[in-house]
mmCIF file of C-alpha atoms in Angstrom:
data_model
loop_
_atom_site.group_PDB
_atom_site.id
_atom_site.type_symbol
_atom_site.label_atom_id
_atom_site.label_comp_id
_atom_site.label_asym_id
_atom_site.label_seq_id
_atom_site.Cartn_x
_atom_site.Cartn_y
_atom_site.Cartn_z
ATOM 1 C CA MET A 53 -32.535 96.121 90.757
ATOM 2 C CA ARG A 54 -30.182 93.863 91.937
ATOM 3 C CA ASP A 55 -30.339 92.777 95.502
ATOM 4 C CA THR A 56 -27.194 94.645 96.480
ATOM 5 C CA ARG A 57 -25.658 96.087 99.704
ATOM 6 C CA GLU A 58 -25.999 99.730 98.104
ATOM 7 C CA SER A 59 -29.400 99.036 96.989
ATOM 8 C CA ARG A 60 -30.659 97.685 100.554
ATOM 9 C CA LEU A 61 -28.914 101.187 101.980
ATOM 10 C CA LEU A 62 -30.926 102.870 99.502
ATOM 11 C CA LEU A 63 -34.164 101.602 100.764
ATOM 12 C CA VAL A 64 -33.383 101.997 104.435
ATOM 13 C CA LEU A 65 -32.527 105.535 103.277
ATOM 14 C CA LEU A 66 -35.822 106.208 101.663
ATOM 15 C CA ILE A 67 -38.098 104.652 104.273
ATOM 16 C CA ALA A 68 -36.408 107.101 106.941
ATOM 17 C CA ILE A 69 -36.973 110.178 104.707
ATOM 18 C CA ALA A 70 -40.341 109.063 104.294
ATOM 19 C CA PHE A 71 -41.080 108.645 108.220
ATOM 20 C CA ALA A 72 -39.219 111.927 108.968
ATOM 21 C CA LEU A 73 -41.762 113.270 106.532
ATOM 22 C CA ILE A 74 -44.495 111.788 108.045
ATOM 23 C CA THR A 75 -43.550 113.260 111.561
ATOM 24 C CA VAL A 76 -42.828 116.509 110.397
ATOM 25 C CA ASP A 77 -46.034 116.988 108.541
ATOM 26 C CA ILE A 78 -47.873 115.714 111.578
ATOM 27 C CA ARG A 79 -46.153 117.850 114.035
ATOM 28 C CA GLY A 80 -46.735 120.619 112.018
ATOM 29 C CA GLY A 81 -50.496 120.444 111.962
ATOM 30 C CA GLU A 82 -51.993 123.358 109.644
ATOM 31 C CA ALA A 83 -48.762 124.969 108.944
ATOM 32 C CA SER A 84 -47.264 121.754 108.125
ATOM 33 C CA PRO A 85 -44.165 122.872 105.837
ATOM 34 C CA VAL A 86 -45.103 120.012 103.446
ATOM 35 C CA ASP A 87 -48.330 121.654 103.058
ATOM 36 C CA GLY A 88 -47.223 123.115 99.437
ATOM 37 C CA ALA A 89 -46.204 119.874 98.649
ATOM 38 C CA ARG A 90 -49.269 118.338 99.572
ATOM 39 C CA GLN A 91 -51.382 120.729 97.340
ATOM 40 C CA ALA A 92 -49.192 120.599 94.489
ATOM 41 C CA ALA A 93 -50.051 116.357 94.838
ATOM 42 C CA ALA A 94 -53.180 117.289 94.694
ATOM 43 C CA THR A 95 -52.902 119.430 91.688
ATOM 44 C CA VAL A 96 -51.170 116.555 89.940
ATOM 45 C CA PHE A 97 -53.161 113.187 91.395
ATOM 46 C CA GLY A 98 -56.257 115.076 91.832
ATOM 47 C CA PRO A 99 -57.446 114.770 87.891
ATOM 48 C CA VAL A 100 -56.490 111.045 87.711
ATOM 49 C CA GLU A 101 -58.198 110.096 91.057
ATOM 50 C CA ASN A 102 -61.646 111.831 89.143
ATOM 51 C CA GLY A 103 -60.867 110.427 85.963
ATOM 52 C CA VAL A 104 -60.599 106.790 87.484
ATOM 53 C CA ALA A 105 -63.777 107.469 89.750
ATOM 54 C CA SER A 106 -65.979 109.001 86.673
ATOM 55 C CA ALA A 107 -64.691 106.101 84.582
ATOM 56 C CA VAL A 108 -65.963 103.184 86.858
ATOM 57 C CA ASP A 109 -68.757 105.179 88.389
ATOM 58 C CA PRO A 110 -71.740 106.524 85.463
ATOM 59 C CA VAL A 111 -73.344 107.812 88.573
ATOM 60 C CA GLY A 112 -70.815 110.736 88.232
ATOM 61 C CA ASN A 113 -72.939 112.996 86.183
ATOM 62 C CA ALA A 114 -75.673 112.969 88.567
ATOM 63 C CA ILE A 115 -73.793 113.897 91.517
ATOM 64 C CA GLY A 116 -72.837 117.022 88.660
ATOM 65 C CA ALA A 117 -76.121 117.938 88.345
ATOM 66 C CA VAL A 118 -76.431 118.793 91.902
ATOM 67 C CA ARG A 119 -72.714 120.754 92.278
ATOM 68 C CA ALA A 120 -73.869 122.890 89.242
ATOM 69 C CA SER A 121 -76.755 124.636 91.665
ATOM 70 C CA GLY A 122 -74.964 127.188 93.301
ATOM 71 C CA ALA A 123 -78.181 128.841 94.666
ATOM 72 C CA ARG A 124 -79.631 128.620 98.032
ATOM 73 C CA HIS A 125 -82.395 125.784 98.126
ATOM 74 C CA ASP A 126 -85.256 127.733 99.601
ATOM 75 C CA LYS A 127 -88.413 125.693 98.800
ATOM 76 C CA ILE A 128 -88.458 122.218 99.204
ATOM 77 C CA ALA A 129 -90.371 121.765 95.888
ATOM 78 C CA THR A 130 -87.467 122.753 93.895
ATOM 79 C CA LEU A 131 -85.631 119.683 95.725
ATOM 80 C CA GLU A 132 -88.398 117.233 94.810
ATOM 81 C CA LYS A 133 -87.816 118.481 91.160
ATOM 82 C CA GLN A 134 -84.236 117.963 91.473
ATOM 83 C CA ASN A 135 -84.316 114.525 92.715
ATOM 84 C CA ALA A 136 -87.197 113.323 90.555
ATOM 85 C CA GLU A 137 -84.718 114.599 88.220
ATOM 86 C CA LEU A 138 -81.799 112.678 89.520
ATOM 87 C CA LYS A 139 -83.320 109.826 90.172
ATOM 88 C CA ALA A 140 -84.188 109.182 86.667
ATOM 89 C CA LYS A 141 -80.441 109.627 85.774
ATOM 90 C CA LEU A 142 -79.335 106.975 88.792
ATOM 91 C CA GLY A 143 -81.202 104.477 87.405
ATOM 92 C CA SER A 144 -82.843 101.342 89.000
ATOM 93 C CA GLY A 145 -79.786 99.141 90.542
ATOM 94 C CA ASP A 146 -79.370 98.825 94.306
ATOM 95 C CA ARG A 147 -76.172 100.644 94.984
ATOM 96 C CA ASN A 148 -77.919 103.703 92.934
ATOM 97 C CA ARG A 149 -81.275 103.275 94.753
ATOM 98 C CA SER A 150 -79.084 103.721 97.933
ATOM 99 C CA ARG A 151 -77.355 106.828 96.384
ATOM 100 C CA VAL A 152 -80.629 108.701 95.613
ATOM 101 C CA ARG A 153 -81.753 107.877 99.295
ATOM 102 C CA GLN A 154 -78.670 109.508 100.327
ATOM 103 C CA LEU A 155 -78.960 112.687 97.937
ATOM 104 C CA ASP A 156 -82.706 113.044 98.895
ATOM 105 C CA ASP A 157 -81.533 113.056 102.220
ATOM 106 C CA MET A 158 -78.751 115.374 102.030
ATOM 107 C CA LEU A 159 -81.085 118.184 100.042
ATOM 108 C CA LYS A 160 -83.768 118.013 102.408
ATOM 109 C CA LYS A 161 -81.226 118.610 105.388
ATOM 110 C CA SER A 162 -79.483 121.461 103.688
ATOM 111 C CA ALA A 163 -83.441 123.063 102.410
ATOM 112 C CA THR A 164 -84.529 122.722 106.439
ATOM 113 C CA GLY A 165 -81.045 124.467 107.455
ATOM 114 C CA GLN A 166 -80.840 127.043 104.764
ATOM 115 C CA TYR A 167 -77.304 124.994 103.644
ATOM 116 C CA GLY A 168 -76.130 126.288 100.200
ATOM 117 C CA ILE A 169 -74.234 123.223 99.244
ATOM 118 C CA LYS A 170 -72.243 121.324 96.381
ATOM 119 C CA ALA A 171 -72.642 118.226 95.925
ATOM 120 C CA ALA A 172 -69.905 115.819 96.193
ATOM 121 C CA GLU A 173 -68.837 111.923 95.952
ATOM 122 C CA VAL A 174 -66.005 110.327 97.707
ATOM 123 C CA ILE A 175 -63.526 108.902 95.432
ATOM 124 C CA ALA A 176 -60.735 107.944 97.929
ATOM 125 C CA ILE A 177 -59.731 107.442 101.107
ATOM 126 C CA GLY A 178 -56.473 107.253 103.362
ATOM 127 C CA ALA A 179 -53.820 108.759 105.162
ATOM 128 C CA ALA A 180 -53.584 112.085 102.748
ATOM 129 C CA GLN A 181 -52.240 113.776 106.304
ATOM 130 C CA GLY A 182 -49.900 111.556 108.038
ATOM 131 C CA PHE A 183 -52.357 108.833 109.568
ATOM 132 C CA SER A 184 -55.412 110.944 109.663
ATOM 133 C CA TRP A 185 -58.961 109.731 108.670
ATOM 134 C CA THR A 186 -59.295 111.594 105.734
ATOM 135 C CA VAL A 187 -61.304 111.096 102.594
ATOM 136 C CA THR A 188 -61.063 112.215 98.930
ATOM 137 C CA ILE A 189 -63.933 114.213 97.368
ATOM 138 C CA ASP A 190 -64.002 114.810 93.533
ATOM 139 C CA ALA A 191 -64.734 119.076 94.167
ATOM 140 C CA GLY A 192 -62.128 121.450 94.180
ATOM 141 C CA SER A 193 -61.555 125.004 93.942
ATOM 142 C CA LYS A 194 -63.109 125.043 90.086
ATOM 143 C CA ASP A 195 -66.297 124.029 92.037
ATOM 144 C CA GLY A 196 -66.378 126.985 94.655
ATOM 145 C CA VAL A 197 -64.931 124.596 97.228
ATOM 146 C CA LYS A 198 -62.426 126.360 99.625
ATOM 147 C CA ARG A 199 -60.383 125.226 102.716
ATOM 148 C CA ASP A 200 -62.017 125.198 106.147
ATOM 149 C CA MET A 201 -65.457 124.627 104.854
ATOM 150 C CA THR A 202 -68.562 122.602 106.709
ATOM 151 C CA VAL A 203 -69.039 118.897 105.125
ATOM 152 C CA LEU A 204 -72.164 117.171 105.685
ATOM 153 C CA ASN A 205 -74.384 114.389 104.327
ATOM 154 C CA GLY A 206 -77.992 113.480 105.153
ATOM 155 C CA ASP A 207 -77.352 112.120 109.007
ATOM 156 C CA GLY A 208 -74.895 115.183 109.565
ATOM 157 C CA LEU A 209 -71.851 116.594 110.412
ATOM 158 C CA VAL A 210 -68.888 114.390 107.804
ATOM 159 C CA GLY A 211 -65.893 116.439 108.758
ATOM 160 C CA ARG A 212 -64.011 120.006 106.864
ATOM 161 C CA VAL A 213 -61.971 120.266 104.160
ATOM 162 C CA THR A 214 -58.341 120.396 104.653
ATOM 163 C CA THR A 215 -56.610 120.682 101.489
ATOM 164 C CA VAL A 216 -58.163 122.138 98.193
ATOM 165 C CA GLY A 217 -56.791 120.882 94.455
ATOM 166 C CA PRO A 218 -58.480 122.074 91.113
ATOM 167 C CA ASP A 219 -60.801 118.660 90.842
ATOM 168 C CA THR A 220 -60.567 117.450 94.209
ATOM 169 C CA SER A 221 -60.140 118.050 97.635
ATOM 170 C CA THR A 222 -59.338 116.577 101.204
ATOM 171 C CA VAL A 223 -61.431 116.217 104.208
ATOM 172 C CA LEU A 224 -60.770 115.659 107.600
ATOM 173 C CA LEU A 225 -63.299 113.410 109.299
ATOM 174 C CA ALA A 226 -64.999 114.607 112.478
ATOM 175 C CA ASN A 227 -63.416 111.327 114.454
ATOM 176 C CA ASP A 228 -59.926 111.782 113.511
ATOM 177 C CA PRO A 229 -58.416 112.397 116.797
ATOM 178 C CA ASP A 230 -57.143 115.994 115.826
ATOM 179 C CA PHE A 231 -60.834 117.172 114.882
ATOM 180 C CA THR A 232 -62.594 119.358 117.351
ATOM 181 C CA VAL A 233 -65.658 121.166 116.832
ATOM 182 C CA GLY A 234 -67.516 123.278 119.185
ATOM 183 C CA THR A 235 -71.405 121.551 120.028
ATOM 184 C CA ARG A 236 -74.186 122.743 121.424
ATOM 185 C CA MET A 237 -76.767 120.682 123.406
ATOM 186 C CA GLU A 238 -80.632 120.686 122.175
ATOM 187 C CA SER A 239 -83.003 122.289 124.366
ATOM 188 C CA THR A 240 -80.681 123.291 127.149
ATOM 189 C CA ASP A 241 -77.890 125.247 125.295
ATOM 190 C CA GLU A 242 -75.007 123.619 127.015
ATOM 191 C CA LEU A 243 -71.801 124.472 124.769
ATOM 192 C CA GLY A 244 -69.100 122.097 124.648
ATOM 193 C CA PHE A 245 -66.030 120.767 122.428
ATOM 194 C CA ALA A 246 -66.516 117.479 120.792
ATOM 195 C CA THR A 247 -63.420 116.047 119.713
ATOM 196 C CA GLY A 248 -62.718 112.655 117.264
ATOM 197 C CA GLN A 249 -61.575 109.263 118.763
ATOM 198 C CA GLY A 250 -61.281 106.933 115.636
ATOM 199 C CA SER A 251 -63.238 104.161 115.811
ATOM 200 C CA ARG A 252 -64.824 105.127 119.387
ATOM 201 C CA PRO A 253 -67.363 107.323 120.589
ATOM 202 C CA LEU A 254 -66.661 111.089 120.049
ATOM 203 C CA ALA A 255 -66.072 112.838 123.640
ATOM 204 C CA VAL A 256 -66.917 115.536 124.366
ATOM 205 C CA GLN A 257 -66.078 118.326 127.156
ATOM 206 C CA PHE A 258 -68.928 120.742 128.442
ATOM 207 C CA LEU A 259 -67.597 123.890 129.822
ATOM 208 C CA ASN A 260 -70.071 123.761 132.265
ATOM 209 C CA GLY A 261 -68.890 120.781 134.928
ATOM 210 C CA LYS A 262 -72.714 120.566 136.535
ATOM 211 C CA ALA A 263 -74.390 120.419 133.561
ATOM 212 C CA LYS A 264 -76.818 118.148 133.585
ATOM 213 C CA VAL A 265 -76.892 115.498 130.768
ATOM 214 C CA LYS A 266 -78.309 111.821 130.134
ATOM 215 C CA LYS A 267 -78.284 109.379 127.515
ATOM 216 C CA GLY A 268 -80.208 110.225 124.552
ATOM 217 C CA ASP A 269 -79.670 114.087 124.625
ATOM 218 C CA ARG A 270 -78.240 115.194 121.185
ATOM 219 C CA LEU A 271 -75.984 117.769 119.736
ATOM 220 C CA VAL A 272 -75.799 119.792 117.022
ATOM 221 C CA THR A 273 -72.374 122.221 115.875
ATOM 222 C CA PHE A 274 -72.092 125.619 117.785
ATOM 223 C CA GLY A 275 -70.855 127.180 114.726
ATOM 224 C CA SER A 276 -67.458 129.530 113.965
ATOM 225 C CA SER A 277 -66.935 133.177 113.311
ATOM 226 C CA LYS A 278 -67.662 133.517 110.157
ATOM 227 C CA ASP A 279 -69.163 130.564 109.631
ATOM 228 C CA LYS A 280 -65.548 128.708 109.199
ATOM 229 C CA PRO A 281 -65.034 126.443 109.165
ATOM 230 C CA PHE A 282 -68.414 124.986 110.629
ATOM 231 C CA VAL A 283 -71.841 126.273 110.559
ATOM 232 C CA PRO A 284 -74.346 126.270 112.785
ATOM 233 C CA GLY A 285 -76.924 123.209 113.292
ATOM 234 C CA VAL A 286 -75.240 120.570 111.902
ATOM 235 C CA PRO A 287 -75.932 117.247 113.432
ATOM 236 C CA VAL A 288 -73.247 115.642 115.483
ATOM 237 C CA GLY A 289 -74.742 112.854 117.463
ATOM 238 C CA GLU A 290 -76.154 111.391 120.149
ATOM 239 C CA VAL A 291 -75.217 111.195 123.913
ATOM 240 C CA VAL A 292 -74.316 107.134 124.468
ATOM 241 C CA ARG A 293 -72.468 107.493 127.977
ATOM 242 C CA VAL A 294 -72.033 110.113 131.230
ATOM 243 C CA ASP A 295 -69.118 110.274 133.338
ATOM 244 C CA PRO A 296 -69.264 111.560 136.713
ATOM 245 C CA SER A 297 -67.855 115.119 136.621
ATOM 246 C CA GLY A 298 -65.901 114.771 140.074
ATOM 247 C CA GLY A 299 -65.933 118.138 140.984
ATOM 248 C CA ASP A 300 -64.040 119.327 137.623
ATOM 249 C CA LEU A 301 -64.629 122.574 136.042
ATOM 250 C CA THR A 302 -65.417 120.702 133.337
ATOM 251 C CA ARG A 303 -67.128 117.216 132.255
ATOM 252 C CA THR A 304 -66.466 114.629 129.240
ATOM 253 C CA VAL A 305 -69.736 112.313 127.814
ATOM 254 C CA TYR A 306 -69.355 110.146 124.799
ATOM 255 C CA VAL A 307 -71.346 110.777 121.851
ATOM 256 C CA ARG A 308 -72.134 108.402 118.782
ATOM 257 C CA PRO A 309 -71.805 110.495 115.928
ATOM 258 C CA TYR A 310 -75.162 110.069 113.390
ATOM 259 C CA VAL A 311 -72.473 109.574 110.634
ATOM 260 C CA GLY A 312 -71.063 106.374 109.882
ATOM 261 C CA PHE A 313 -67.605 107.262 108.492
ATOM 262 C CA THR A 314 -66.646 103.906 107.129
ATOM 263 C CA LYS A 315 -69.430 103.771 104.256
ATOM 264 C CA LEU A 316 -69.394 107.754 103.108
ATOM 265 C CA ASP A 317 -69.964 108.288 99.284
ATOM 266 C CA ILE A 318 -72.589 111.694 98.954
ATOM 267 C CA VAL A 319 -71.497 114.401 100.535
ATOM 268 C CA GLY A 320 -72.096 118.332 100.609
ATOM 269 C CA ILE A 321 -69.698 121.490 100.871
ATOM 270 C CA VAL A 322 -71.264 124.257 102.512
ATOM 271 C CA VAL A 323 -70.382 126.793 100.512
ATOM 272 C CA GLN A 324 -73.190 129.511 101.512
ATOM 273 C CA ALA A 325 -73.815 129.552 105.499
ATOM 274 C CA PRO A 326 -77.344 129.911 106.809
ATOM 275 C CA ARG A 327 -79.260 133.368 107.257
ATOM 276 C CA THR A 328 -80.180 132.851 110.703
ATOM 277 C CA ASP A 329 -78.852 129.648 112.763
ATOM 278 C CA PRO A 330 -81.147 126.996 112.391
ATOM 279 C CA ARG A 331 -80.882 125.925 115.874
ATOM 280 C CA ASP A 332 -82.085 122.401 116.318
ATOM 281 C CA ALA A 333 -84.259 122.470 113.158
ATOM 282 C CA VAL A 334 -82.188 119.968 111.454
ATOM 283 C CA LEU A 335 -82.164 116.982 114.023
ATOM 284 C CA PRO A 336 -84.227 114.069 112.993
ATOM 285 C CA LYS A 337 -87.298 113.849 114.357
ATOM 286 C CA LYS A 338 -87.375 111.823 117.369
ATOM 287 C CA PRO A 339 -89.292 108.269 117.546
ATOM 288 C CA LYS A 340 -92.615 108.388 119.502
ATOM 289 C CA ALA A 341 -92.438 106.869 122.566
ATOM 290 C CA PRO A 342 -94.726 103.376 122.715
ATOM 291 C CA ALA A 343 -98.085 104.006 123.714
ATOM 292 C CA LYS A 344 -98.474 103.171 127.549
ATOM 293 C CA PRO A 345 -100.663 100.161 127.898
ATOM 294 C CA LYS A 346 -104.139 100.731 129.726
ATOM 295 C CA PRO A 347 -104.718 98.815 132.968
ATOM 296 C CA THR A 348 -107.398 96.098 132.982
ATOM 297 C CA PRO A 349 -109.950 97.055 135.289
ATOM 298 C CA THR A 350 -110.491 95.030 138.454
ATOM 299 C CA VAL A 351 -113.840 94.385 139.923
ATOM 300 C CA THR A 352 -113.789 92.732 143.596
ATOM 301 C CA VAL A 353 -116.759 91.094 145.153
ATOM 302 C CA THR A 354 -117.443 89.716 148.411
ATOM 303 C CA ILE A 355 -119.751 87.002 149.563
ATOM 304 C CA SER A 356 -122.293 87.557 152.364
ATOM 305 C CA PRO A 357 -123.561 84.588 154.769
ATOM 306 C CA ASN A 358 -126.501 83.574 152.699
ATOM 307 C CA GLY A 359 -124.968 83.491 149.769
ATOM 308 C CA ASP A 360 -125.364 86.573 147.937
ATOM 309 C CA ILE A 361 -122.669 87.891 145.928
ATOM 310 C CA VAL A 362 -121.886 91.571 146.374
ATOM 311 C CA ASP A 363 -120.136 94.069 144.540
ATOM 312 C CA THR A 364 -117.827 96.674 145.477
ATOM 313 C CA GLU A 365 -120.447 99.159 145.622
ATOM 314 C CA GLY A 366 -122.907 97.395 147.523
ATOM 315 C CA ASN A 367 -125.584 95.839 144.892
ATOM 316 C CA VAL A 368 -126.138 92.503 145.117
ATOM 317 C CA VAL A 369 -125.238 90.701 141.570
ATOM 318 C CA GLY A 370 -125.811 87.227 142.140
ATOM 319 C CA ASN A 371 -125.839 83.875 145.068
ATOM 320 C CA VAL A 372 -123.540 81.200 145.115
ATOM 321 C CA HIS A 373 -126.536 78.694 145.597
ATOM 322 C CA GLU A 374 -128.093 79.635 142.143
ATOM 323 C CA SER A 375 -127.003 77.848 138.974
ATOM 324 C CA PRO A 376 -127.749 79.188 135.148
ATOM 325 C CA ASP A 377 -130.304 77.201 133.591
ATOM 326 C CA PRO A 378 -129.720 76.477 129.577
ATOM 327 C CA SER A 379 -131.513 79.208 128.466
ATOM 328 C CA GLY A 380 -129.319 81.699 130.498
ATOM 329 C CA ASN A 381 -131.787 82.457 133.330
ATOM 330 C CA ALA A 382 -131.018 81.787 137.129
ATOM 331 C CA THR A 383 -132.707 78.798 138.750
ATOM 332 C CA PRO A 384 -132.438 77.659 141.743
ATOM 333 C CA ASN A 385 -130.495 74.604 142.077
ATOM 334 C CA ALA A 386 -131.993 70.916 143.786
ATOM 335 C CA ASP A 387 -131.594 71.785 147.525
ATOM 336 C CA ASN A 388 -133.838 74.884 147.141
ATOM 337 C CA ALA A 389 -136.319 73.322 144.846
ATOM 338 C CA VAL A 390 -136.691 70.327 147.573
ATOM 339 C CA ASN A 391 -137.382 73.374 150.026
ATOM 340 C CA GLU A 392 -139.943 75.201 148.224
ATOM 341 C CA GLN A 393 -142.067 71.756 147.691
ATOM 342 C CA ARG A 394 -141.852 71.196 151.039
#
């Protein structure tokens, strides 16, 4: 197309329409009027993204081996067998070893929390919904994935499914400003709501403005009605800063999420909720505190007027006028020897 006045006007018009659609989409949220178009796009372009990812990534078949298993992972032995098979398929490359570790961690967490999961691979990132923090995964309705399912990995909460196509799905990440999840604090059970802040820590508002919170406290998901969009017990993060309550009805703290949202690879969609709330069982074990050094015993001695060295219990342990002979036995010094001869 030649650079003419008409072509420039057409370009400006298209840009204006694009921004208008983005604005409508953002304001519409879950009830966005363009949601139908987005799902249609997922249906058309999802297989293309999936095919490209499969072509350039030989690990996709191994991920499918986990996704094909819809049964609840009740026994660690079963998981270990699956992991051994996956490791054999994934090979020995540095990246593949990392992915084996991710799969291993995720399967162990799902077993501990009694989550039935479908494994998936992140195949694209981008603004699937406005300018949100989202990723596209290679699992869709054909794999049993539905909207508002919890997504996790070996570290903790990743996000929730927002759009589902036949072969792919879009996941809204937990650090997105439009993302909110109910949380429960470890041990104290204080409840709150965590909201994403992009690259900054999550902001958590506790319902109890006088809740005792300190740096290092840990949070898990509280769970939702009928387990959608969130199942209970998924690790969320660790408190890194506590703001004074200032007498407010609620209290805000800042939590560093366990998940690294900029380096997602292998994730799991929770397709079956646990029978019972796992509570804090899925949280990582706390590191052992370093052993306190044993105090070095100190001995206090005094010297009497006659030169005797006396310890704290009153025992004479030596004399300043004595000096050891080469054999190690105490002998009188020269002055004492002269006095004895006289």
